[in-house]
Amino acid sequence: MSQVEIKAYGAKANDADLEQLAIQRREVLPNDVKIDILYCGVCHSDIHQVRNDWGNSKYPVVPGHEIIGRVVEAGDSVSKFKEGDLVGVGCMVDSCQECDSCKEGLEQYCENGMVGTYNGKDEHLGGHTFGGYSESVVVREEFVLKVPENIDAKGAAPLLCAGITTWSPLRHWKVKEGDKVGVIGLGGLGHMGVKFAAALGAKVVMITTSPDKSEDAKKLGAHEVLISKDKEQMKAHAASFDFLLNTVPVKHDLNPYLNLLKRDATMVLVGAIEPLEEMHGGLLIGKRRTVAGSVIGGIPETQEMLDFCGEHNIVSDIEMIDMQNINKAFERVTKSDVKYRFVIDMKSLKN
Amino acid sequence: MSQVEIKAYGAKANDADLEQLAIQRREVLPNDVKIDILYCGVCHSDIHQVRNDWGNSKYPVVPGHEIIGRVVEAGDSVSKFKEGDLVGVGCMVDSCQECDSCKEGLEQYCENGMVGTYNGKDEHLGGHTFGGYSESVVVREEFVLKVPENIDAKGAAPLLCAGITTWSPLRHWKVKEGDKVGVIGLGGLGHMGVKFAAALGAKVVMITTSPDKSEDAKKLGAHEVLISKDKEQMKAHAASFDFLLNTVPVKHDLNPYLNLLKRDATMVLVGAIEPLEEMHGGLLIGKRRTVAGSVIGGIPETQEMLDFCGEHNIVSDIEMIDMQNINKAFERVTKSDVKYRFVIDMKSLKN
């Protein structure tokens, strides 16, 4: 397998500071698409991986799984893409394509393990995969998404992770017009949850600990704001929600939120990949409520989401940065000081 | 409202000792059925209520919500029952009949609150309702169930609570032939869960901490036994279950069980009405698993279960006792020293 050396940004050792690196990309195989990266979103996972918070990082880490770019080369067998197409790559670049999950278009649950866009196992070059904080990327066509030309390409980058992570559960649990949907937490994920739930015709309630987020939540499409620290407000909304999308990314108490669900309604966790505080069994049993989890989304539903965004002109609210300011951006993400996603302008990598 | 004085067994004050009492029953209203009680099962809830473990007991407490008897009088408007019919009464004797839950036949989730068979609010005589540890009971016909004459009436008593509590989730989550179903915990609920899941055609795995329960579990219909303390066994069954029925009645760690569920599979709690140990969000998120709760069952599904028991000749495994031995039985239930349910022969009340 031939290799091509390209510029990227990443961490060489187990520390939080990213710097310019040279990395290898494979040459284009018959089934591959080569993409020049225009923009890449900054996901909180990028920081966790750079800092080895989950204990499974491989260095050098080149983060980035919210990639938008243009096709510059398509392999001989590629049928869906041609040079010049605006495309996206999300959290996965490969999967077995043979297990039940893959066959159902749920590659994120591949029973043989999907290959992460970075820090995944690179079957071609050996070692591990490198992400989107780089000039270009080579990906098999099954994991490349078409991005509608009518939406802002910069704001489209976070759709590939924050977008699909909230879209997938809203669709899987069949949120529909008129449903009362609560989105818990207003960050990168939450702001997309509000936009999508509103666009699907739901009555959207932003549930947040911070009264100062009310105005923003309403601008994003929330019809109402519920301050979760206010016991009276929480009581007034008890047993009234058809669906709750819980985007809180840290350990927290589920019980006050469970009490908001109607009989047979579901709260889906998309943020907290860690132990949660003690959940009260009676809150589930008394109204046949359910708590579920969901991770990103499969390729077909990611394409469905992008098409929906094209039809409804939906993108993420973003703040653009140059590659050279990535370490400062990481610090601000850690403090939740961003509305609502940083996106790197990859032109700056050429400076 | 006229009243009739009858004999019962109950606790007069906040203690665990039951003794003979005289209680009031209403005379038969047009919509009522009067039942002479033949047998009444002993549910763990009876003990909790007698001992005021949940802090909401009203004294005197006359427990008993697994009632089997014969109709001795039917009100003028009663259409479904006549004198001599073998009938049952479970955990509820009334509900609003007007809310969505009631209209859907899910009276246990009545939005105005169902009336418990004991310690519920008595709309007719005032005060609170008295349960089945008594000579007779008067119940509106909507809450009376037909019991098939071909099954053992003694063993049918626990169907009204332990039975329906396990039947309802198995049906609601559509357990079907060939599904791999785990029943966690082998007590009053668990042994019915095994029988029902096996009769529905599932491949049933009894999941227990006690290797010495293996033989019994297999006699009840389990095809396999999984010892939850054995990490190797648990690993071998990882991500393989279509459904888990969790009957553990106390605080416990859900995580080892969650790891047994396939993608998109559900564990339903029917026992633990209390805070549970810290659940790991990642175990839900990684395979889109769900945890739910379920309480008893509605009247239509209770009738469906009794009819199914008639067709498949299913009853509970029981140990018969006289009313006078109830305090000893309570002690043994507390130590899980019963296979699998005590049933009181109500003839003994006449001694």
XYZ file of C-alpha atoms in Angstrom:
702
model
C 0.000 0.000 0.000
C 1.450 3.348 -1.035
C 1.261 6.252 1.286
C 1.105 9.998 0.934
C 2.403 12.373 3.545
C 0.125 15.263 4.487
C -0.086 18.012 7.100
C -2.200 17.583 10.186
C -2.607 18.872 13.715
C -2.379 16.552 16.653
C -0.811 15.643 19.960
C 2.417 13.720 19.863
C 2.410 12.589 23.443
C -0.065 12.312 26.254
C -0.741 16.015 26.682
C -3.409 18.486 25.718
C -1.378 20.650 23.351
C -1.792 20.100 19.647
C 0.893 21.004 17.148
C 1.564 20.523 13.467
C 2.475 16.993 12.405
C 3.115 15.063 9.214
C 0.855 12.004 8.897
C 0.334 9.280 6.325
C -2.751 8.744 4.200
C -3.188 5.786 1.886
C -3.370 6.291 -1.862
C -6.833 6.040 -3.320
C -8.098 2.449 -3.663
C -10.823 1.517 -6.183
C -13.508 1.921 -3.519
C -12.080 5.070 -1.937
C -12.860 8.751 -2.082
C -10.147 11.320 -1.410
C -11.452 14.489 0.195
C -9.748 17.838 0.616
C -10.943 18.993 4.005
C -12.542 22.451 4.133
C -13.860 22.475 7.696
C -13.741 20.274 10.748
C -15.862 20.621 13.903
C -14.374 20.411 17.388
C -16.170 17.771 19.453
C -15.679 17.322 23.186
C -14.552 13.750 22.421
C -11.576 15.219 20.568
C -10.381 16.674 23.856
C -11.043 13.461 25.788
C -8.975 11.524 23.268
C -6.134 14.012 23.119
C -5.948 13.970 26.910
C -6.421 10.190 27.101
C -9.362 10.679 29.493
C -10.841 7.345 28.451
C -7.506 5.535 28.716
C -7.582 4.194 25.147
C -5.844 6.942 23.165
C -3.071 6.132 20.724
C -0.451 8.733 19.964
C -0.002 10.716 17.913
C -3.703 11.602 18.138
C -5.067 13.558 15.210
C -8.668 14.347 16.251
C -11.630 15.434 14.182
C -14.768 13.545 13.132
C -16.977 16.356 11.875
C -15.414 16.677 8.458
C -16.670 18.682 5.481
C -14.738 18.762 2.254
C -14.727 18.360 -1.512
C -13.965 15.193 -3.421
C -10.656 15.537 -5.243
C -10.314 11.953 -6.410
C -12.660 8.976 -6.669
C -11.463 5.377 -7.069
C -12.335 3.370 -10.169
C -15.222 1.491 -8.506
C -16.757 4.508 -6.796
C -20.266 5.113 -8.112
C -21.795 7.642 -5.736
C -19.219 10.436 -5.798
C -17.252 12.444 -8.317
C -14.620 15.174 -8.186
C -16.013 18.414 -6.806
C -18.816 16.925 -4.722
C -19.406 18.516 -1.307
C -19.183 15.656 1.172
C -18.957 14.856 4.854
C -17.329 12.218 7.040
C -18.511 11.577 10.591
C -17.325 9.389 13.434
C -16.768 6.195 11.435
C -14.677 5.337 8.387
C -15.289 1.598 8.202
C -17.195 -1.391 9.619
C -17.533 -5.079 8.777
C -20.554 -4.535 6.468
C -21.620 -8.112 7.211
C -23.162 -8.272 10.700
C -26.854 -7.667 11.381
C -26.215 -4.120 12.592
C -24.266 -3.211 9.454
C -26.880 -4.812 7.220
C -29.559 -2.759 8.976
C -27.598 0.436 8.333
C -26.595 0.754 11.972
C -22.829 0.592 11.418
C -22.242 2.440 14.705
C -23.333 -0.757 16.469
C -21.240 -3.042 14.198
C -20.868 -6.293 16.073
C -17.269 -6.584 14.974
C -16.554 -3.009 16.002
C -16.766 0.007 13.726
C -13.539 1.826 12.838
C -13.402 5.293 14.361
C -12.398 8.183 12.146
C -9.447 8.674 14.481
C -7.864 6.344 16.999
C -9.525 3.414 15.184
C -7.604 0.450 13.812
C -6.207 1.267 10.363
C -6.554 -1.919 8.297
C -4.693 -0.437 5.342
C -1.575 1.244 6.696
C -1.449 -0.503 10.044
C -1.428 1.495 13.245
C -4.405 3.718 13.915
C -6.556 6.121 11.949
C -6.036 9.885 11.874
C -8.941 12.337 11.961
C -10.042 15.513 10.283
C -7.659 18.100 11.718
C -5.727 17.572 8.510
C -5.431 18.599 4.869
C -7.191 15.641 3.409
C -8.619 12.226 4.135
C -9.122 9.002 2.157
C -12.319 7.088 3.058
C -14.162 4.159 1.510
C -17.232 5.504 -0.252
C -19.749 3.729 2.002
C -18.715 6.087 4.825
C -18.877 9.297 2.826
C -22.031 11.445 2.997
C -23.436 13.843 0.440
C -23.821 17.349 1.821
C -26.539 19.523 0.267
C -24.983 22.479 -1.584
C -27.666 24.891 -0.371
C -26.679 24.834 3.314
C -23.731 26.636 4.866
C -20.870 24.155 4.635
C -19.146 25.513 7.750
C -22.246 25.030 9.917
C -22.754 21.600 8.384
C -19.570 20.182 9.944
C -21.063 19.530 13.421
C -24.031 17.760 11.825
C -21.710 14.780 11.325
C -21.502 14.129 15.073
C -23.588 16.505 17.213
C -26.306 16.471 14.562
C -26.634 12.743 13.981
C -26.298 11.962 17.708
C -29.520 13.867 18.365
C -31.295 13.095 15.077
C -30.947 9.332 15.398
C -32.842 8.945 18.718
C -35.503 11.480 17.700
C -36.197 9.339 14.628
C -35.729 5.919 16.228
C -38.229 6.751 18.980
C -40.530 8.252 16.341
C -40.874 11.794 17.655
C -43.694 13.358 15.676
C -45.734 16.506 15.204
C -47.404 17.620 18.411
C -45.261 15.518 20.769
C -44.011 17.312 23.846
C -40.243 16.835 23.705
C -37.760 17.956 26.334
C -34.118 18.547 25.455
C -31.964 18.416 28.580
C -28.801 20.505 28.427
C -27.972 23.273 25.985
C -24.563 22.596 24.451
C -23.340 21.266 21.134
C -25.736 18.314 21.228
C -28.631 20.094 22.934
C -28.788 22.975 20.480
C -29.088 20.496 17.592
C -31.719 18.515 19.519
C -33.833 21.656 19.860
C -33.514 22.519 16.165
C -34.387 19.017 14.978
C -37.254 18.407 17.404
C -38.789 21.763 16.444
C -38.355 21.031 12.724
C -40.090 17.671 13.252
C -43.113 19.569 14.577
C -42.728 18.773 18.263
C -43.524 21.171 21.072
C -39.988 21.635 22.369
C -39.113 22.426 25.960
C -35.504 23.289 26.735
C -34.654 21.872 30.159
C -31.650 23.574 31.684
C -30.143 24.479 35.041
C -29.270 27.967 33.722
C -32.029 30.606 33.479
C -29.648 32.732 31.393
C -29.894 30.228 28.546
C -33.616 30.857 28.082
C -33.387 33.507 25.410
C -30.915 31.518 23.333
C -33.000 28.354 23.634
C -36.020 30.179 22.261
C -34.009 31.604 19.368
C -32.981 28.037 18.502
C -36.624 26.985 18.344
C -37.629 25.963 21.884
C -41.248 26.856 22.642
C -40.696 26.868 26.371
C -37.852 26.737 28.882
C -37.970 24.677 32.052
C -35.433 25.471 34.760
C -34.625 22.124 36.293
C -33.531 23.614 39.619
C -36.991 25.112 40.134
C -39.011 22.442 41.952
C -42.344 24.132 41.343
C -41.749 24.333 37.604
C -40.613 20.711 37.532
C -43.761 19.683 39.408
C -45.965 21.575 36.974
C -44.437 19.582 34.098
C -44.579 16.193 35.884
C -45.677 13.227 33.768
C -46.248 15.441 30.715
C -43.426 14.652 28.283
C -43.653 12.214 25.370
C -39.875 12.087 24.974
C -36.749 13.411 26.654
C -33.388 13.793 24.926
C -30.778 13.928 27.668
C -27.561 15.514 26.396
C -25.907 16.080 29.796
C -22.319 14.850 29.293
C -21.422 14.161 32.926
C -22.635 12.103 35.882
C -25.978 13.425 37.114
C -29.268 12.560 38.806
C -31.812 11.125 36.359
C -34.691 11.027 38.862
C -36.054 14.581 38.490
C -36.145 14.076 34.713
C -37.730 10.614 34.892
C -40.584 12.150 36.814
C -41.314 14.394 33.802
C -42.134 11.443 31.523
C -45.666 10.354 30.711
C -46.637 6.714 31.032
C -44.734 4.627 28.461
C -42.485 7.532 27.533
C -38.708 7.337 27.073
C -35.684 9.333 28.098
C -32.661 8.720 25.894
C -29.141 9.396 27.107
C -26.713 10.574 24.448
C -24.117 12.335 26.573
C -23.167 10.558 29.770
C -20.872 7.638 28.964
C -20.196 7.019 32.646
C -21.856 5.881 35.880
C -24.961 7.899 36.784
C -26.327 8.714 40.209
C -28.704 6.266 41.874
C -31.854 5.852 39.798
C -35.123 5.181 41.640
C -36.751 1.984 40.353
C -40.183 3.207 41.421
C -40.027 6.094 38.942
C -39.725 3.595 36.088
C -42.182 1.043 37.489
C -44.983 3.458 38.420
C -45.567 4.629 34.852
C -43.839 1.976 32.732
C -41.208 4.552 31.792
C -37.991 3.681 30.003
C -34.431 4.971 29.970
C -32.350 4.197 26.927
C -29.060 5.153 25.379
C -28.068 5.941 21.816
C -24.755 6.567 20.080
C -24.304 8.687 16.916
C -26.248 7.118 14.030
C -25.881 4.827 11.022
C -24.841 5.951 7.559
C -28.362 5.826 6.001
C -29.861 7.910 8.817
C -26.937 10.344 8.646
C -27.691 10.865 4.960
C -31.401 11.220 5.816
C -30.500 13.915 8.367
C -28.308 15.826 5.908
C -31.076 15.738 3.304
C -33.549 16.953 5.943
C -31.142 19.785 6.804
C -31.028 20.703 3.131
C -34.820 20.812 2.940
C -35.228 22.759 6.188
C -32.035 24.839 5.919
C -30.691 23.614 9.241
C -27.062 23.879 10.300
C -25.266 24.204 13.613
C -24.560 27.524 15.260
C -20.801 27.799 15.148
C -17.757 29.901 15.878
C -14.989 29.654 13.260
C -11.374 29.320 14.341
C -8.011 28.908 12.704
C -6.101 25.710 13.284
C -3.457 27.621 15.208
C -6.023 28.534 17.894
C -7.085 24.965 18.595
C -5.561 24.755 22.069
C -7.427 27.878 23.163
C -10.613 26.424 21.672
C -10.118 23.214 23.659
C -9.890 25.260 26.856
C -13.091 27.105 26.019
C -14.979 23.901 25.144
C -13.934 22.493 28.518
C -15.588 25.525 30.149
C -18.700 25.242 27.897
C -17.726 28.657 26.550
C -18.875 28.208 22.954
C -22.119 28.737 21.069
C -22.342 25.956 20.173
C -19.510 24.392 18.286
C -16.085 25.466 17.125
C -15.340 24.724 13.499
C -11.796 24.871 12.167
C -11.225 26.585 8.841
C -8.761 24.153 7.335
C -7.327 26.750 4.991
C -5.421 27.966 8.033
C -3.454 24.705 8.090
C -1.773 25.869 4.898
C -0.494 29.079 6.550
C -74.705 2.675 52.511
C -75.455 -0.417 54.548
C -72.644 -2.439 55.932
C -72.067 -6.041 56.806
C -69.656 -7.143 59.477
C -67.346 -10.029 58.562
C -64.337 -11.839 59.967
C -60.838 -10.942 58.774
C -57.205 -11.137 59.786
C -55.139 -8.037 60.107
C -52.861 -5.818 62.171
C -54.518 -3.344 64.501
C -51.468 -1.194 65.118
C -48.082 -0.655 63.579
C -46.675 -4.104 64.208
C -46.075 -7.291 62.295
C -48.483 -9.548 64.162
C -51.820 -10.266 62.568
C -54.864 -11.288 64.602
C -58.545 -11.827 64.032
C -60.604 -8.671 63.449
C -64.163 -7.745 62.560
C -64.298 -5.515 59.464
C -67.059 -3.870 57.424
C -68.011 -4.705 53.845
C -70.604 -2.777 51.870
C -73.861 -4.450 50.855
C -74.017 -5.411 47.199
C -74.665 -2.461 44.848
C -76.195 -2.985 41.378
C -72.739 -3.121 39.791
C -71.130 -5.252 42.512
C -70.178 -8.868 42.901
C -69.977 -10.465 46.353
C -67.333 -13.160 46.593
C -66.809 -15.770 49.287
C -63.067 -16.059 49.512
C -61.620 -19.558 49.164
C -57.906 -18.787 48.981
C -55.652 -15.780 49.276
C -51.966 -15.596 48.346
C -49.353 -14.002 50.598
C -47.413 -11.317 48.732
C -44.292 -9.634 50.079
C -46.183 -6.331 49.777
C -48.577 -7.597 52.427
C -45.699 -7.671 54.889
C -44.410 -4.256 53.842
C -47.873 -2.776 54.392
C -48.471 -4.509 57.714
C -45.095 -3.261 58.933
C -45.570 0.194 57.385
C -42.259 -0.166 55.541
C -43.408 2.293 52.878
C -44.749 4.783 55.437
C -48.258 4.916 53.948
C -50.091 2.124 55.804
C -53.483 2.739 57.377
C -54.534 0.632 60.362
C -56.104 -1.722 60.807
C -54.385 -3.256 57.797
C -56.137 -6.289 56.322
C -53.746 -7.473 53.582
C -54.349 -9.785 50.644
C -54.580 -9.032 46.922
C -54.318 -12.495 45.423
C -57.917 -13.517 45.972
C -59.740 -16.564 44.633
C -63.370 -17.197 45.515
C -66.879 -17.994 44.347
C -69.581 -15.497 43.515
C -72.347 -15.656 46.112
C -74.306 -12.618 44.988
C -74.359 -10.450 41.880
C -75.924 -6.963 41.735
C -78.884 -6.286 39.435
C -76.768 -4.656 36.722
C -74.016 -7.263 36.734
C -73.826 -9.003 33.381
C -70.572 -10.937 33.420
C -70.920 -12.986 36.604
C -73.471 -15.200 38.313
C -73.678 -17.086 41.577
C -71.228 -19.963 41.702
C -68.660 -18.570 39.273
C -65.006 -19.114 40.199
C -63.452 -15.655 40.214
C -60.363 -13.718 41.204
C -59.517 -10.263 42.474
C -56.020 -8.820 42.191
C -54.317 -5.663 43.383
C -57.027 -3.190 42.330
C -60.734 -2.886 43.120
C -61.506 0.393 41.359
C -60.202 3.183 39.111
C -61.659 6.268 37.418
C -62.556 4.377 34.202
C -62.309 7.680 32.332
C -58.643 8.565 31.850
C -56.584 7.395 28.866
C -54.917 4.633 30.883
C -58.273 3.244 32.069
C -59.721 3.447 28.571
C -56.733 1.516 27.259
C -57.291 -1.205 29.853
C -54.275 -0.157 31.880
C -56.127 0.641 35.093
C -52.945 0.084 37.118
C -51.664 3.347 35.628
C -54.977 5.216 36.192
C -54.102 8.896 36.044
C -56.441 9.609 38.925
C -54.969 6.775 40.971
C -56.295 3.225 41.089
C -57.878 1.976 44.330
C -55.756 -0.715 45.964
C -57.510 -3.862 47.150
C -56.315 -2.941 50.623
C -55.087 0.349 52.048
C -56.814 2.114 49.145
C -59.377 4.864 49.583
C -62.833 3.352 50.138
C -65.288 5.579 48.248
C -68.302 3.708 49.568
C -67.823 3.252 53.303
C -65.186 5.945 53.809
C -61.845 5.097 55.340
C -59.696 2.576 53.526
C -60.188 -0.729 51.751
C -59.621 -4.120 53.359
C -57.992 -7.009 51.517
C -58.436 -10.691 51.042
C -57.393 -12.128 54.403
C -61.123 -12.235 55.095
C -64.313 -14.236 54.649
C -65.673 -12.296 51.712
C -65.248 -9.228 49.582
C -67.573 -6.979 47.562
C -66.052 -5.631 44.327
C -67.446 -3.810 41.292
C -67.662 -6.253 38.441
C -65.089 -4.473 36.224
C -62.385 -5.554 38.679
C -63.450 -9.181 38.973
C -61.703 -11.807 36.830
C -62.999 -15.135 35.573
C -60.840 -18.038 36.695
C -60.798 -21.120 34.461
C -62.384 -24.076 36.276
C -59.801 -26.521 34.933
C -56.818 -25.117 36.827
C -56.059 -25.671 40.507
C -57.838 -22.817 42.284
C -55.313 -22.724 45.138
C -52.356 -22.307 42.795
C -54.307 -19.703 40.826
C -54.325 -17.209 43.704
C -50.790 -15.869 43.124
C -51.567 -15.365 39.439
C -53.503 -12.255 40.484
C -50.313 -10.451 41.533
C -47.088 -12.446 40.956
C -48.555 -13.829 37.743
C -49.786 -10.652 36.124
C -46.703 -8.684 37.232
C -44.549 -10.960 35.082
C -47.071 -11.648 32.299
C -47.724 -7.988 31.538
C -44.124 -7.016 30.629
C -43.540 -10.260 28.709
C -46.558 -9.390 26.565
C -46.034 -5.631 26.365
C -42.464 -6.098 25.125
C -43.724 -8.804 22.762
C -41.629 -11.763 23.912
C -42.089 -14.439 21.293
C -41.094 -17.938 20.290
C -37.344 -18.352 20.006
C -36.419 -15.203 21.950
C -33.669 -15.630 24.501
C -35.233 -14.414 27.738
C -33.484 -14.079 31.075
C -35.428 -14.101 34.320
C -33.372 -12.535 37.094
C -34.173 -13.802 40.600
C -36.081 -16.954 41.524
C -38.835 -16.039 43.988
C -42.593 -15.586 43.741
C -42.297 -13.347 40.671
C -39.326 -15.088 39.100
C -40.865 -18.549 39.146
C -43.931 -17.239 37.295
C -41.686 -15.381 34.845
C -39.932 -18.641 33.989
C -43.216 -20.515 33.503
C -44.756 -17.828 31.297
C -41.671 -17.154 29.185
C -41.256 -20.894 28.561
C -44.953 -21.270 27.685
C -44.613 -18.379 25.217
C -41.917 -20.399 23.445
C -38.879 -18.440 24.565
C -35.504 -19.968 25.366
C -35.480 -19.213 29.091
C -32.354 -18.634 31.128
C -32.733 -18.386 34.900
C -30.236 -15.832 36.165
C -29.534 -16.268 39.852
C -26.812 -15.744 42.436
C -27.549 -19.190 43.950
C -26.201 -22.298 42.188
C -28.483 -24.391 44.439
C -31.538 -23.018 42.647
C -30.492 -24.565 39.322
C -32.430 -27.781 39.602
C -35.636 -26.040 40.651
C -35.316 -23.494 37.874
C -35.082 -26.268 35.308
C -38.119 -28.026 36.763
C -40.059 -24.790 36.357
C -39.141 -24.662 32.676
C -35.811 -22.845 32.434
C -33.636 -24.233 29.654
C -30.435 -22.962 31.191
C -29.184 -21.438 34.434
C -26.714 -18.572 34.562
C -24.969 -17.901 37.865
C -24.613 -14.147 37.979
C -21.644 -14.253 40.350
C -19.623 -16.233 37.816
C -17.849 -13.651 35.676
C -16.826 -16.155 33.015
C -20.417 -17.358 32.575
C -21.674 -13.779 32.449
C -19.076 -12.932 29.804
C -20.089 -15.933 27.706
C -23.692 -14.658 27.676
C -22.756 -10.980 26.988
C -24.952 -9.141 24.476
C -27.038 -12.263 23.788
C -30.436 -11.659 25.440
C -33.529 -10.351 23.672
C -35.256 -9.526 26.953
C -34.538 -9.541 30.674
C -37.209 -9.695 33.364
C -35.614 -8.395 36.541
C -37.560 -9.546 39.605
C -34.928 -8.652 42.230
C -36.918 -6.877 44.968
C -34.076 -4.919 46.570
C -31.414 -2.376 45.655
C -28.833 -3.941 43.369
C -26.325 -3.339 40.580
C -27.967 -3.336 37.133
C -24.703 -3.105 35.183
C -23.759 -6.812 34.945
C -27.286 -7.539 33.664
C -27.318 -4.629 31.194
C -24.222 -6.080 29.622
C -26.210 -9.250 28.812
C -28.648 -7.403 26.526
C -28.363 -7.418 22.742
C -28.540 -4.184 20.809
C -32.011 -2.622 21.174
C -33.020 -5.113 23.871
C -34.814 -4.239 27.105
C -34.500 -5.104 30.770
C -37.721 -4.550 32.713
C -37.706 -4.015 36.453
C -40.730 -5.390 38.293
C -39.319 -5.783 41.790
C -37.140 -2.950 42.994
C -39.311 0.017 43.957
C -36.338 1.865 45.400
C -33.063 3.551 44.436
C -30.708 1.294 42.492
C -26.941 1.304 42.449
C -25.124 3.542 39.985
C -25.989 2.578 36.420
C -23.323 3.064 33.748
C -24.621 5.263 30.933
C -22.164 3.719 28.495
C -23.829 0.305 28.829
C -27.080 1.798 27.528
C -25.503 4.049 24.910
C -23.133 1.492 23.389
C -25.912 -0.825 22.213
C -29.043 1.350 22.352
C -30.252 -0.754 25.285
C -33.209 0.214 27.429
C -34.211 -0.203 31.065
C -37.886 0.028 31.868
C -40.258 -0.614 34.751
C -43.654 -2.230 34.896
C -46.271 -2.616 37.617
C -48.848 -5.463 37.795
C -51.122 -5.328 34.742
C -54.485 -4.063 33.519
C -57.768 -5.951 33.834
C -57.954 -7.081 30.172
C -54.413 -8.451 30.251
C -55.065 -10.134 33.604
C -58.030 -11.923 32.047
C -55.871 -12.798 29.032
C -53.273 -14.298 31.395
C -55.876 -16.353 33.297
C -57.286 -17.688 30.024
C -53.729 -18.539 28.895
C -53.175 -20.355 32.209
C -56.369 -22.314 31.566
C -55.175 -23.320 28.105
C -51.634 -24.211 29.242
C -52.543 -25.491 32.704
C -50.278 -23.039 34.472
C -50.543 -22.174 38.158
C -48.097 -21.044 40.806
C -46.110 -23.457 42.944
C -47.481 -22.924 46.405
C -47.454 -23.993 50.034
C -50.857 -23.951 51.730
C -51.236 -22.541 55.218
C -54.010 -21.919 57.691
C -54.871 -18.360 58.585
C -53.639 -18.961 62.129
C -50.080 -19.543 60.839
C -49.842 -16.264 58.966
C -47.283 -14.655 61.264
C -44.933 -17.611 60.838
C -45.480 -17.435 57.084
C -44.560 -13.734 57.100
C -41.288 -14.588 58.821
C -40.505 -17.263 56.258
C -41.342 -14.978 53.306
C -38.949 -12.413 54.748
C -36.220 -15.062 54.649
C -37.230 -16.173 51.107
C -38.033 -19.543 52.655
C -40.999 -20.491 50.463
C -41.436 -22.262 47.154
C -42.771 -19.997 45.832
C -45.828 -18.522 47.394
C -47.879 -19.134 50.526
C -51.607 -19.399 49.961
C -54.045 -19.174 52.858
C -56.893 -21.670 52.975
C -59.673 -19.334 54.034
C -61.756 -22.167 55.489
C -59.387 -21.923 58.448
C -60.738 -18.459 59.231
C -63.978 -20.152 60.247
C -62.215 -22.330 62.853
